[in-house]
Amino acid sequence: MIAPKVLLEDLTQGIAARTATIGVVGLGYVGLPAACMFAGAGLRVVGVDLNAERIDRIRRGISPIEGDEPGLAELLEQVVAAGRLEATTEHAALAAAQIILIVVETPVEADHMPRFGALRSAATAIGRVMARGSLVIVESTVAPGTVTGVVQPLLEAASGFTLNRDFFLGACPERVMPGRLLSNMRNVSRVCGGSSPETSRAMATLYRTIVEATVDETDIVTAEMVKTVENAYRDVQIAFANEVARICETTGANIWTVREFVNKSPGRHMLMPGAGVGGHCIPKDPWLLASSVAGKVDLRLIPAARAVNDAMPRHIADLLCAALAEAHVAPEAARVAILGYAYLEESDDTRNSPTQSLCNTLDQWGVRYVLHDPWVEDYRGNLNERIAGCDALVVMVRHRDYLNLDLDAIRAEMSHAILIDGRNVVEPAVARNAGFVYRGVGRGEYHP
Ligand code: SAJ
């Protein structure tokens, strides 16, 4: 039997010589760019996805990824035409791969706990077909302890192999962002956590074929921790900014001035308050981190930050209510135009949209609303027409289209002139001079 050390050496040489084959399980907005980048680096890639329509489009060299992803469609077409990227719904094709990436979704459920259903299925399917000497790498963001606690046992049970003797395992969490998939994959550093130091080294050799930033080598749990911690950290930072904004609304300060001057203090980097925290990462990853110590460590800050950020859409609704009262408009008689549904400016991604949370509150209150978003198919259209007859405007996303609103023209279309600014897109004095009743997150100087 070939010694594990030799197996890894052969694998590393195959990467360097570009003779190795990589399997990628999950061809979504992370897996597909990864498959294309490795194929573009000269490696042979076999992509597997359960979605036959997606596989069909990829086989035709057509990207199934929505939104503007610079370079992706061209790269996909190129590597498919060159025969370096094959796509299939059959996991059996992975038998030919020396390296297999798992890039499937890892959501948390309503109880904030992960079930890892897709991950478990992928691990079992891979275990059934993977060849001896394979290196399996989990790119999905998982709770610390998942790769060795969930993936390893499933791989061993399905293959009959033993870790670090017959196969190798690692975690290299993705760090992509919609709109910058290829650029992030190339320019953002990666953490390679392997089941042995030699495994981490082989992983680093692989990722250095596509990553121009630093590629760090460590153990598996550290890699799992880094990804979930970096996003929990960001969530706490945003929550702090949101809480200070609410303090400003009572003390009569302007959060943006406070933040500007605070950040002049050495080592301070206060983030931005806003109308809420959406997306596929920040609302989820803190819960993945917390789930790894559920019942063992009594966490206070991380859950509290989630609660603060999740409460911002309700805060926007409360600001709206206060402004309606000042304008003597009954909420149940009001008609509100909500500007922005995507979770982030200049994006069509609506996952965990804070606006949806606001709509749920307005539905409970019986407040009628219309939605506008130039990036979201269902809500595109002429802004003035969408606003016509409304009593209030609520800005939820800092899309470029909302940065220079013609308030005089908008005012002429509206029944009442109320403006709620969730993303600091309008100077309050400008709104007031145009005849608007104004409320803004953190703009205490304008909250009577
Ligand atoms: N947000 C604020 N205030 C801020 C920053 C963001 O309210 O100061 C809100 C945004 O409006 C949005 C949500 O938080 O609703 C998330 O925004 P984000 O800028 O964090 O963007 P994401 O969710 O795409 O975050 C991803 C993360 N990357 C990965 O998980 C691989 C995050 O770690 C990155 O910092 C971020 O991209 C980025 O800036 O690239």
Tab-separated table of C-alpha atoms and ligand atoms in Angstrom:
chain	number	residue	atom	x	y	z
A	1	MET	CA	0.000	0.000	0.000
A	2	ILE	CA	1.346	3.440	-0.969
A	3	ALA	CA	2.317	5.408	2.130
A	4	PRO	CA	0.226	8.518	2.922
A	5	LYS	CA	3.307	10.717	2.566
A	6	VAL	CA	3.830	9.459	-0.962
A	7	LEU	CA	0.150	9.875	-1.801
A	8	LEU	CA	0.338	13.555	-0.823
A	9	GLU	CA	3.610	14.047	-2.683
A	10	ASP	CA	2.054	12.580	-5.848
A	11	LEU	CA	-0.981	14.819	-5.390
A	12	THR	CA	1.178	17.903	-4.899
A	13	GLN	CA	3.215	17.048	-7.980
A	14	GLY	CA	-0.002	16.595	-9.958
A	15	ILE	CA	-1.069	20.100	-8.944
A	16	ALA	CA	2.274	21.616	-9.872
A	17	ALA	CA	2.326	19.774	-13.206
A	18	ARG	CA	-1.324	20.659	-13.799
A	19	THR	CA	-2.089	16.987	-14.360
A	20	ALA	CA	-4.327	16.679	-11.285
A	21	THR	CA	-8.095	16.565	-11.673
A	22	ILE	CA	-10.299	18.546	-9.289
A	23	GLY	CA	-13.888	17.684	-8.506
A	24	VAL	CA	-16.147	20.550	-7.409
A	25	VAL	CA	-19.401	19.554	-5.722
A	26	GLY	CA	-21.879	22.435	-5.851
A	27	LEU	CA	-21.740	24.832	-8.825
A	28	GLY	CA	-23.394	27.862	-7.271
A	29	TYR	CA	-22.057	31.402	-6.941
A	30	VAL	CA	-18.988	30.061	-5.090
A	31	GLY	CA	-18.405	26.618	-6.638
A	32	LEU	CA	-18.740	27.658	-10.260
A	33	PRO	CA	-16.210	30.524	-10.090
A	34	ALA	CA	-13.833	28.226	-8.189
A	35	ALA	CA	-14.230	25.529	-10.863
A	36	CYS	CA	-13.600	28.088	-13.608
A	37	MET	CA	-10.564	29.581	-11.855
A	38	PHE	CA	-8.888	26.192	-11.333
A	39	ALA	CA	-9.688	25.213	-14.922
A	40	GLY	CA	-8.304	28.566	-16.027
A	41	ALA	CA	-5.121	27.747	-14.092
A	42	GLY	CA	-4.695	24.670	-16.278
A	43	LEU	CA	-6.142	21.969	-14.054
A	44	ARG	CA	-8.839	19.579	-15.277
A	45	VAL	CA	-12.078	20.164	-13.397
A	46	VAL	CA	-15.176	18.018	-13.047
A	47	GLY	CA	-18.091	19.973	-11.656
A	48	VAL	CA	-21.041	18.185	-10.052
A	49	ASP	CA	-24.408	19.735	-9.282
A	50	LEU	CA	-27.835	18.221	-8.704
A	51	ASN	CA	-29.496	20.898	-10.838
A	52	ALA	CA	-29.676	19.415	-14.367
A	53	GLU	CA	-30.679	22.736	-15.940
A	54	ARG	CA	-27.664	24.429	-14.391
A	55	ILE	CA	-25.418	21.608	-15.671
A	56	ASP	CA	-26.910	21.938	-19.144
A	57	ARG	CA	-26.162	25.667	-19.264
A	58	ILE	CA	-22.615	25.163	-18.000
A	59	ARG	CA	-21.995	22.430	-20.610
A	60	ARG	CA	-23.017	24.982	-23.236
A	61	GLY	CA	-20.541	27.442	-21.777
A	62	ILE	CA	-23.305	29.729	-20.478
A	63	SER	CA	-23.078	31.060	-16.926
A	64	PRO	CA	-26.143	30.392	-14.764
A	65	ILE	CA	-25.039	33.035	-12.243
A	66	GLU	CA	-27.351	36.072	-12.139
A	67	GLY	CA	-26.085	39.593	-11.712
A	68	ASP	CA	-23.014	41.370	-13.001
A	69	GLU	CA	-19.942	39.185	-12.378
A	70	PRO	CA	-17.002	40.681	-14.314
A	71	GLY	CA	-15.050	38.031	-16.255
A	72	LEU	CA	-17.027	34.996	-15.152
A	73	ALA	CA	-19.110	34.357	-18.274
A	74	GLU	CA	-16.047	34.733	-20.508
A	75	LEU	CA	-13.877	32.467	-18.351
A	76	LEU	CA	-16.594	29.809	-18.205
A	77	GLU	CA	-17.021	29.825	-21.982
A	78	GLN	CA	-13.252	29.606	-22.435
A	79	VAL	CA	-12.585	26.665	-20.093
A	80	VAL	CA	-15.595	24.688	-21.315
A	81	ALA	CA	-14.506	25.180	-24.940
A	82	ALA	CA	-10.995	24.092	-23.976
A	83	GLY	CA	-12.407	20.922	-22.452
A	84	ARG	CA	-10.921	21.723	-19.028
A	85	LEU	CA	-14.249	22.056	-17.258
A	86	GLU	CA	-16.788	19.264	-17.488
A	87	ALA	CA	-20.130	19.349	-15.679
A	88	THR	CA	-22.411	16.532	-14.626
A	89	THR	CA	-25.153	15.609	-12.192
A	90	GLU	CA	-23.412	12.312	-11.489
A	91	HIS	CA	-21.121	12.045	-8.459
A	92	ALA	CA	-19.546	8.941	-10.059
A	93	ALA	CA	-17.425	11.316	-12.152
A	94	LEU	CA	-15.556	12.254	-8.962
A	95	ALA	CA	-13.768	8.872	-8.982
A	96	ALA	CA	-11.345	10.449	-11.443
A	97	ALA	CA	-10.539	13.381	-9.153
A	98	GLN	CA	-7.508	13.560	-6.847
A	99	ILE	CA	-8.942	16.634	-5.121
A	100	ILE	CA	-12.622	17.231	-4.338
A	101	LEU	CA	-14.043	20.577	-3.183
A	102	ILE	CA	-17.344	20.667	-1.321
A	103	VAL	CA	-19.081	23.987	-1.983
A	104	VAL	CA	-22.709	23.435	-0.992
A	105	GLU	CA	-25.081	25.662	0.968
A	106	THR	CA	-24.859	25.579	4.765
A	107	PRO	CA	-27.875	27.550	6.018
A	108	VAL	CA	-29.078	27.848	9.583
A	109	GLU	CA	-32.740	27.083	10.351
A	110	ALA	CA	-35.274	29.276	12.164
A	111	ASP	CA	-33.799	28.124	15.493
A	112	HIS	CA	-30.429	29.515	14.334
A	113	MET	CA	-29.007	25.988	14.222
A	114	PRO	CA	-27.509	24.330	11.110
A	115	ARG	CA	-28.679	20.937	9.891
A	116	PHE	CA	-26.004	20.584	7.173
A	117	GLY	CA	-28.322	18.464	5.017
A	118	ALA	CA	-26.625	19.298	1.711
A	119	LEU	CA	-23.181	18.890	3.291
A	120	ARG	CA	-24.049	15.463	4.671
A	121	SER	CA	-25.445	14.292	1.325
A	122	ALA	CA	-22.386	15.556	-0.530
A	123	ALA	CA	-19.974	13.886	1.909
A	124	THR	CA	-21.745	10.544	1.637
A	125	ALA	CA	-21.948	10.708	-2.170
A	126	ILE	CA	-18.250	11.588	-2.367
A	127	GLY	CA	-17.256	8.865	0.090
A	128	ARG	CA	-18.928	6.267	-2.106
A	129	VAL	CA	-16.840	7.091	-5.187
A	130	MET	CA	-13.633	8.842	-4.133
A	131	ALA	CA	-10.352	7.133	-4.974
A	132	ARG	CA	-7.720	6.286	-2.386
A	133	GLY	CA	-5.335	9.166	-1.893
A	134	SER	CA	-7.988	11.834	-2.479
A	135	LEU	CA	-7.927	15.207	-0.752
A	136	VAL	CA	-11.390	16.492	0.186
A	137	ILE	CA	-11.655	20.233	0.943
A	138	VAL	CA	-14.736	21.909	2.439
A	139	GLU	CA	-15.087	25.469	1.093
A	140	SER	CA	-18.556	25.985	2.514
A	141	THR	CA	-18.739	28.054	5.676
A	142	VAL	CA	-19.391	25.637	8.543
A	143	ALA	CA	-19.581	25.712	12.321
A	144	PRO	CA	-16.219	24.983	13.930
A	145	GLY	CA	-15.972	21.230	14.508
A	146	THR	CA	-18.125	20.297	11.494
A	147	VAL	CA	-15.395	19.045	9.115
A	148	THR	CA	-14.006	16.512	11.591
A	149	GLY	CA	-17.297	15.968	13.421
A	150	VAL	CA	-19.680	15.569	10.465
A	151	VAL	CA	-17.796	15.305	7.162
A	152	GLN	CA	-14.939	13.003	8.228
A	153	PRO	CA	-17.179	10.237	9.706
A	154	LEU	CA	-19.438	10.267	6.632
A	155	LEU	CA	-16.473	10.043	4.259
A	156	GLU	CA	-14.917	7.201	6.276
A	157	ALA	CA	-18.188	5.289	6.580
A	158	ALA	CA	-19.030	5.557	2.867
A	159	SER	CA	-15.514	4.780	1.612
A	160	GLY	CA	-14.170	2.388	4.216
A	161	PHE	CA	-11.041	4.597	4.178
A	162	THR	CA	-9.212	5.994	7.192
A	163	LEU	CA	-8.297	9.669	7.399
A	164	ASN	CA	-4.633	10.544	6.836
A	165	ARG	CA	-3.949	6.988	5.734
A	166	ASP	CA	-6.241	6.552	2.743
A	167	PHE	CA	-7.546	10.084	2.185
A	168	PHE	CA	-6.927	13.623	3.387
A	169	LEU	CA	-9.300	16.331	4.527
A	170	GLY	CA	-9.280	20.086	4.916
A	171	ALA	CA	-11.253	23.314	5.233
A	172	CYS	CA	-10.585	26.352	3.060
A	173	PRO	CA	-13.556	28.685	3.641
A	174	GLU	CA	-14.647	30.794	0.684
A	175	ARG	CA	-14.309	34.570	0.935
A	176	VAL	CA	-16.292	35.734	-2.074
A	177	MET	CA	-18.747	38.599	-2.446
A	178	PRO	CA	-21.476	38.847	-5.082
A	179	GLY	CA	-20.384	41.247	-7.800
A	180	ARG	CA	-16.718	40.527	-7.162
A	181	LEU	CA	-16.606	36.721	-7.305
A	182	LEU	CA	-13.501	36.279	-9.488
A	183	SER	CA	-11.734	39.348	-8.108
A	184	ASN	CA	-12.192	38.231	-4.483
A	185	MET	CA	-11.137	34.680	-5.332
A	186	ARG	CA	-7.917	36.031	-6.840
A	187	ASN	CA	-7.103	38.880	-4.459
A	188	VAL	CA	-8.401	37.914	-1.011
A	189	SER	CA	-6.181	35.796	1.233
A	190	ARG	CA	-7.229	32.225	2.054
A	191	VAL	CA	-6.779	29.968	5.074
A	192	CYS	CA	-5.936	26.301	4.394
A	193	GLY	CA	-6.739	24.102	7.393
A	194	GLY	CA	-5.592	20.520	6.791
A	195	SER	CA	-5.971	17.200	8.620
A	196	SER	CA	-2.172	17.163	8.844
A	197	PRO	CA	0.562	19.760	8.231
A	198	GLU	CA	1.453	17.992	4.994
A	199	THR	CA	-2.207	18.186	3.950
A	200	SER	CA	-2.310	21.924	4.692
A	201	ARG	CA	0.800	22.321	2.550
A	202	ALA	CA	-0.769	20.432	-0.353
A	203	MET	CA	-3.888	22.602	-0.033
A	204	ALA	CA	-1.783	25.747	-0.090
A	205	THR	CA	-0.053	24.519	-3.257
A	206	LEU	CA	-3.453	24.073	-4.839
A	207	TYR	CA	-4.844	27.489	-3.873
A	208	ARG	CA	-1.673	29.287	-4.867
A	209	THR	CA	-2.519	28.296	-8.448
A	210	ILE	CA	-5.405	30.809	-8.344
A	211	VAL	CA	-4.863	33.077	-5.296
A	212	GLU	CA	-2.451	36.017	-5.634
A	213	ALA	CA	-2.917	37.070	-1.989
A	214	THR	CA	-1.459	35.203	0.977
A	215	VAL	CA	-2.419	31.570	1.516
A	216	ASP	CA	-2.005	30.603	5.161
A	217	GLU	CA	-1.557	27.047	6.441
A	218	THR	CA	-3.164	25.899	9.682
A	219	ASP	CA	-5.370	23.187	11.162
A	220	ILE	CA	-9.011	22.488	10.324
A	221	VAL	CA	-10.730	24.028	13.352
A	222	THR	CA	-8.731	27.228	13.002
A	223	ALA	CA	-9.860	27.564	9.388
A	224	GLU	CA	-13.476	26.976	10.406
A	225	MET	CA	-13.128	29.504	13.251
A	226	VAL	CA	-11.534	32.223	11.099
A	227	LYS	CA	-14.405	32.425	8.621
A	228	THR	CA	-17.224	32.403	11.158
A	229	VAL	CA	-15.364	34.772	13.492
A	230	GLU	CA	-14.549	37.317	10.767
A	231	ASN	CA	-18.237	37.634	9.948
A	232	ALA	CA	-19.423	37.574	13.558
A	233	TYR	CA	-16.901	40.348	14.168
A	234	ARG	CA	-18.354	42.398	11.313
A	235	ASP	CA	-21.877	41.814	12.627
A	236	VAL	CA	-20.879	43.067	16.099
A	237	GLN	CA	-19.177	46.112	14.553
A	238	ILE	CA	-22.313	46.996	12.586
A	239	ALA	CA	-24.502	46.420	15.651
A	240	PHE	CA	-22.355	48.847	17.636
A	241	ALA	CA	-22.827	51.498	14.951
A	242	ASN	CA	-26.579	50.869	14.927
A	243	GLU	CA	-26.838	51.149	18.702
A	244	VAL	CA	-24.846	54.397	18.754
A	245	ALA	CA	-27.133	55.711	15.994
A	246	ARG	CA	-30.139	55.116	18.190
A	247	ILE	CA	-28.398	56.908	21.049
A	248	CYS	CA	-27.746	59.874	18.726
A	249	GLU	CA	-31.442	60.057	17.867
A	250	THR	CA	-32.160	60.710	21.538
A	251	THR	CA	-29.149	62.837	22.465
A	252	GLY	CA	-29.666	65.035	19.385
A	253	ALA	CA	-26.356	64.217	17.690
A	254	ASN	CA	-25.557	63.366	14.076
A	255	ILE	CA	-24.162	59.806	13.969
A	256	TRP	CA	-22.114	60.544	10.836
A	257	THR	CA	-20.275	63.406	12.527
A	258	VAL	CA	-19.836	61.356	15.689
A	259	ARG	CA	-18.504	58.422	13.637
A	260	GLU	CA	-16.150	60.649	11.612
A	261	PHE	CA	-14.569	62.100	14.724
A	262	VAL	CA	-14.518	58.813	16.652
A	263	ASN	CA	-12.624	57.227	13.761
A	264	LYS	CA	-9.956	59.906	14.063
A	265	SER	CA	-9.099	58.417	17.421
A	266	PRO	CA	-6.234	55.911	16.955
A	267	GLY	CA	-7.398	52.341	16.435
A	268	ARG	CA	-11.072	53.211	16.035
A	269	HIS	CA	-12.861	51.978	12.918
A	270	MET	CA	-16.576	52.407	13.535
A	271	LEU	CA	-18.668	50.932	10.739
A	272	MET	CA	-21.884	52.391	9.348
A	273	PRO	CA	-25.353	52.307	10.896
A	274	GLY	CA	-28.209	51.542	8.558
A	275	ALA	CA	-31.600	50.017	7.906
A	276	GLY	CA	-30.513	46.475	8.705
A	277	VAL	CA	-28.056	43.670	7.901
A	278	GLY	CA	-28.892	41.261	5.095
A	279	GLY	CA	-27.098	38.935	2.722
A	280	HIS	CA	-25.973	35.339	2.712
A	281	CYS	CA	-23.061	35.654	5.159
A	282	ILE	CA	-23.333	38.151	7.980
A	283	PRO	CA	-26.777	37.148	9.282
A	284	LYS	CA	-25.832	33.452	9.203
A	285	ASP	CA	-22.172	33.015	10.152
A	286	PRO	CA	-22.460	34.332	13.728
A	287	TRP	CA	-25.071	31.639	14.358
A	288	LEU	CA	-22.808	28.971	12.857
A	289	LEU	CA	-20.086	30.081	15.272
A	290	ALA	CA	-22.517	30.132	18.208
A	291	SER	CA	-23.934	26.707	17.321
A	292	SER	CA	-20.489	25.128	17.777
A	293	VAL	CA	-20.656	25.866	21.510
A	294	ALA	CA	-24.426	25.652	22.058
A	295	GLY	CA	-25.104	24.546	25.614
A	296	LYS	CA	-21.407	24.772	26.484
A	297	VAL	CA	-20.566	28.471	26.387
A	298	ASP	CA	-23.071	31.142	27.443
A	299	LEU	CA	-22.686	33.677	24.628
A	300	ARG	CA	-23.986	37.206	25.216
A	301	LEU	CA	-22.419	39.606	22.692
A	302	ILE	CA	-22.788	37.650	19.447
A	303	PRO	CA	-26.523	36.895	19.876
A	304	ALA	CA	-27.127	40.442	21.129
A	305	ALA	CA	-25.489	41.901	18.028
A	306	ARG	CA	-27.747	39.763	15.843
A	307	ALA	CA	-30.755	41.067	17.774
A	308	VAL	CA	-29.652	44.695	17.422
A	309	ASN	CA	-29.165	44.373	13.664
A	310	ASP	CA	-32.340	42.368	13.132
A	311	ALA	CA	-34.257	45.111	14.971
A	312	MET	CA	-33.206	47.902	12.579
A	313	PRO	CA	-36.034	47.364	10.066
A	314	ARG	CA	-38.462	47.684	12.973
A	315	HIS	CA	-36.662	50.882	13.992
A	316	ILE	CA	-37.233	52.207	10.480
A	317	ALA	CA	-40.935	51.383	10.888
A	318	ASP	CA	-40.982	53.268	14.201
A	319	LEU	CA	-39.339	56.294	12.551
A	320	LEU	CA	-42.011	56.115	9.854
A	321	CYS	CA	-44.758	56.025	12.466
A	322	ALA	CA	-43.354	59.086	14.233
A	323	ALA	CA	-43.159	61.006	10.965
A	324	LEU	CA	-46.706	60.011	9.957
A	325	ALA	CA	-47.935	61.262	13.326
A	326	GLU	CA	-46.112	64.573	12.852
A	327	ALA	CA	-47.748	64.888	9.421
A	328	HIS	CA	-51.116	63.880	10.903
A	329	VAL	CA	-51.413	60.845	8.616
A	330	ALA	CA	-52.984	57.743	10.138
A	331	PRO	CA	-50.773	54.650	9.496
A	332	GLU	CA	-53.733	52.628	8.239
A	333	ALA	CA	-54.537	55.401	5.753
A	334	ALA	CA	-50.946	55.863	4.631
A	335	ARG	CA	-49.340	54.648	1.403
A	336	VAL	CA	-45.565	54.215	1.559
A	337	ALA	CA	-42.966	53.935	-1.221
A	338	ILE	CA	-40.034	51.757	-0.110
A	339	LEU	CA	-36.827	52.387	-2.054
A	340	GLY	CA	-34.497	49.375	-2.199
A	341	TYR	CA	-35.132	45.662	-1.748
A	342	ALA	CA	-31.670	44.134	-2.393
A	343	TYR	CA	-29.575	43.473	0.717
A	344	LEU	CA	-26.738	45.688	-0.562
A	345	GLU	CA	-26.277	48.694	-2.838
A	346	GLU	CA	-25.648	47.998	-6.559
A	347	SER	CA	-26.651	44.368	-6.078
A	348	ASP	CA	-29.608	42.258	-7.204
A	349	ASP	CA	-29.100	39.845	-4.311
A	350	THR	CA	-32.161	39.868	-2.062
A	351	ARG	CA	-31.208	37.158	0.431
A	352	ASN	CA	-32.191	38.102	3.987
A	353	SER	CA	-33.324	41.490	2.689
A	354	PRO	CA	-33.915	43.933	5.587
A	355	THR	CA	-36.665	45.437	3.432
A	356	GLN	CA	-38.598	42.164	3.605
A	357	SER	CA	-38.452	42.422	7.382
A	358	LEU	CA	-39.787	45.995	7.181
A	359	CYS	CA	-42.602	44.836	4.882
A	360	ASN	CA	-43.568	42.142	7.393
A	361	THR	CA	-43.921	44.804	10.099
A	362	LEU	CA	-45.936	47.114	7.836
A	363	ASP	CA	-48.193	44.195	6.911
A	364	GLN	CA	-48.843	43.590	10.611
A	365	TRP	CA	-49.662	47.288	11.039
A	366	GLY	CA	-51.942	47.399	7.997
A	367	VAL	CA	-49.757	50.006	6.277
A	368	ARG	CA	-49.901	49.839	2.482
A	369	TYR	CA	-46.645	50.104	0.535
A	370	VAL	CA	-45.117	49.851	-2.920
A	371	LEU	CA	-41.562	48.691	-3.609
A	372	HIS	CA	-38.936	50.044	-5.984
A	373	ASP	CA	-35.471	48.647	-6.736
A	374	PRO	CA	-33.612	49.236	-10.032
A	375	TRP	CA	-31.661	45.989	-9.505
A	376	VAL	CA	-34.539	43.658	-8.638
A	377	GLU	CA	-36.671	42.436	-11.539
A	378	ASP	CA	-40.020	42.641	-9.741
A	379	TYR	CA	-39.469	46.180	-8.470
A	380	ARG	CA	-37.853	47.991	-11.400
A	381	GLY	CA	-39.653	50.879	-13.085
A	382	ASN	CA	-40.045	54.616	-13.117
A	383	LEU	CA	-39.376	55.905	-9.626
A	384	ASN	CA	-41.620	58.970	-9.884
A	385	GLU	CA	-44.485	56.848	-11.141
A	386	ARG	CA	-44.005	54.377	-8.270
A	387	ILE	CA	-43.960	57.218	-5.749
A	388	ALA	CA	-47.014	59.033	-7.174
A	389	GLY	CA	-49.744	59.440	-4.570
A	390	CYS	CA	-47.655	58.107	-1.699
A	391	ASP	CA	-47.477	59.795	1.668
A	392	ALA	CA	-43.983	58.664	2.626
A	393	LEU	CA	-40.663	57.549	1.125
A	394	VAL	CA	-38.499	55.047	2.987
A	395	VAL	CA	-34.921	54.606	1.707
A	396	MET	CA	-33.632	51.133	2.658
A	397	VAL	CA	-30.687	50.618	0.259
A	398	ARG	CA	-27.980	53.042	-0.832
A	399	HIS	CA	-28.333	52.361	-4.570
A	400	ARG	CA	-26.684	55.033	-6.755
A	401	ASP	CA	-30.133	55.785	-8.213
A	402	TYR	CA	-31.218	57.114	-4.810
A	403	LEU	CA	-28.233	59.346	-4.118
A	404	ASN	CA	-29.440	62.434	-5.991
A	405	LEU	CA	-33.200	62.328	-5.651
A	406	ASP	CA	-35.010	65.320	-7.172
A	407	LEU	CA	-36.980	66.071	-4.037
A	408	ASP	CA	-38.969	68.925	-5.569
A	409	ALA	CA	-40.184	66.698	-8.399
A	410	ILE	CA	-40.880	63.859	-5.985
A	411	ARG	CA	-42.696	66.174	-3.585
A	412	ALA	CA	-45.011	67.218	-6.421
A	413	GLU	CA	-45.999	63.588	-6.981
A	414	MET	CA	-46.725	62.761	-3.348
A	415	SER	CA	-49.876	63.207	-1.231
A	416	HIS	CA	-47.802	64.009	1.845
A	417	ALA	CA	-44.051	64.649	2.042
A	418	ILE	CA	-42.419	62.303	4.503
A	419	LEU	CA	-38.897	60.936	4.048
A	420	ILE	CA	-37.356	58.206	6.187
A	421	ASP	CA	-33.655	57.806	5.463
A	422	GLY	CA	-32.266	54.395	6.417
A	423	ARG	CA	-28.957	54.787	4.577
A	424	ASN	CA	-27.904	58.449	4.877
A	425	VAL	CA	-28.742	59.235	1.245
A	426	VAL	CA	-30.409	62.632	1.803
A	427	GLU	CA	-29.100	65.590	3.779
A	428	PRO	CA	-31.877	66.339	6.314
A	429	ALA	CA	-31.713	70.102	5.708
A	430	VAL	CA	-32.241	69.518	1.970
A	431	ALA	CA	-35.251	67.322	2.730
A	432	ARG	CA	-36.675	69.855	5.174
A	433	ASN	CA	-36.175	72.737	2.704
A	434	ALA	CA	-38.080	70.720	0.097
A	435	GLY	CA	-40.989	70.502	2.509
A	436	PHE	CA	-40.445	66.978	3.821
A	437	VAL	CA	-41.019	65.700	7.321
A	438	TYR	CA	-37.675	63.968	7.822
A	439	ARG	CA	-36.390	61.154	10.029
A	440	GLY	CA	-33.065	59.428	9.539
A	441	VAL	CA	-31.144	56.655	11.289
A	442	GLY	CA	-28.784	58.369	13.694
A	443	ARG	CA	-29.836	61.908	12.722
A	444	GLY	CA	-30.793	63.082	16.203
A	445	GLU	CA	-30.412	66.724	15.257
A	446	TYR	CA	-33.571	66.344	13.166
A	447	HIS	CA	-35.748	64.299	15.511
A	448	PRO	CA	-38.037	66.738	17.382
B	1	SAJ	N1	-23.903	46.844	6.432
B	1	SAJ	C1	-24.202	47.863	7.331
B	1	SAJ	N2	-23.183	48.646	7.795
B	1	SAJ	C2	-21.888	48.450	7.399
B	1	SAJ	C3	-21.611	47.392	6.492
B	1	SAJ	C4	-22.631	46.605	6.018
B	1	SAJ	O1	-25.366	48.081	7.700
B	1	SAJ	O2	-21.010	49.206	7.834
B	1	SAJ	C5	-24.994	45.982	5.957
B	1	SAJ	C6	-25.177	46.007	4.454
B	1	SAJ	O3	-26.101	46.994	4.076
B	1	SAJ	C7	-25.716	44.609	4.174
B	1	SAJ	C8	-25.069	43.748	5.248
B	1	SAJ	O4	-24.653	44.645	6.282
B	1	SAJ	O5	-27.118	44.558	4.328
B	1	SAJ	C9	-23.861	42.947	4.770
B	1	SAJ	O6	-23.021	43.841	4.103
B	1	SAJ	P1	-21.454	43.445	3.816
B	1	SAJ	O7	-20.786	44.679	3.334
B	1	SAJ	O8	-20.885	42.751	4.977
B	1	SAJ	O9	-21.538	42.478	2.534
B	1	SAJ	P2	-21.653	40.883	2.513
B	1	SAJ	O10	-22.782	40.386	3.310
B	1	SAJ	O11	-21.597	40.480	1.090
B	1	SAJ	O12	-20.304	40.430	3.253
B	1	SAJ	C10	-19.302	39.734	2.554
B	1	SAJ	C11	-18.510	38.995	3.599
B	1	SAJ	N3	-17.610	38.142	2.874
B	1	SAJ	C12	-17.709	36.808	3.089
B	1	SAJ	O13	-18.458	36.317	3.895
B	1	SAJ	C13	-16.798	35.981	2.269
B	1	SAJ	C14	-17.776	39.952	4.503
B	1	SAJ	O14	-16.883	39.201	5.322
B	1	SAJ	C15	-16.971	40.940	3.718
B	1	SAJ	O15	-16.391	41.896	4.600
B	1	SAJ	C16	-17.870	41.660	2.708
B	1	SAJ	O16	-18.464	40.664	1.854
B	1	SAJ	C17	-17.004	42.592	1.887
B	1	SAJ	O17	-16.898	43.754	2.304
B	1	SAJ	O18	-16.405	42.105	0.921
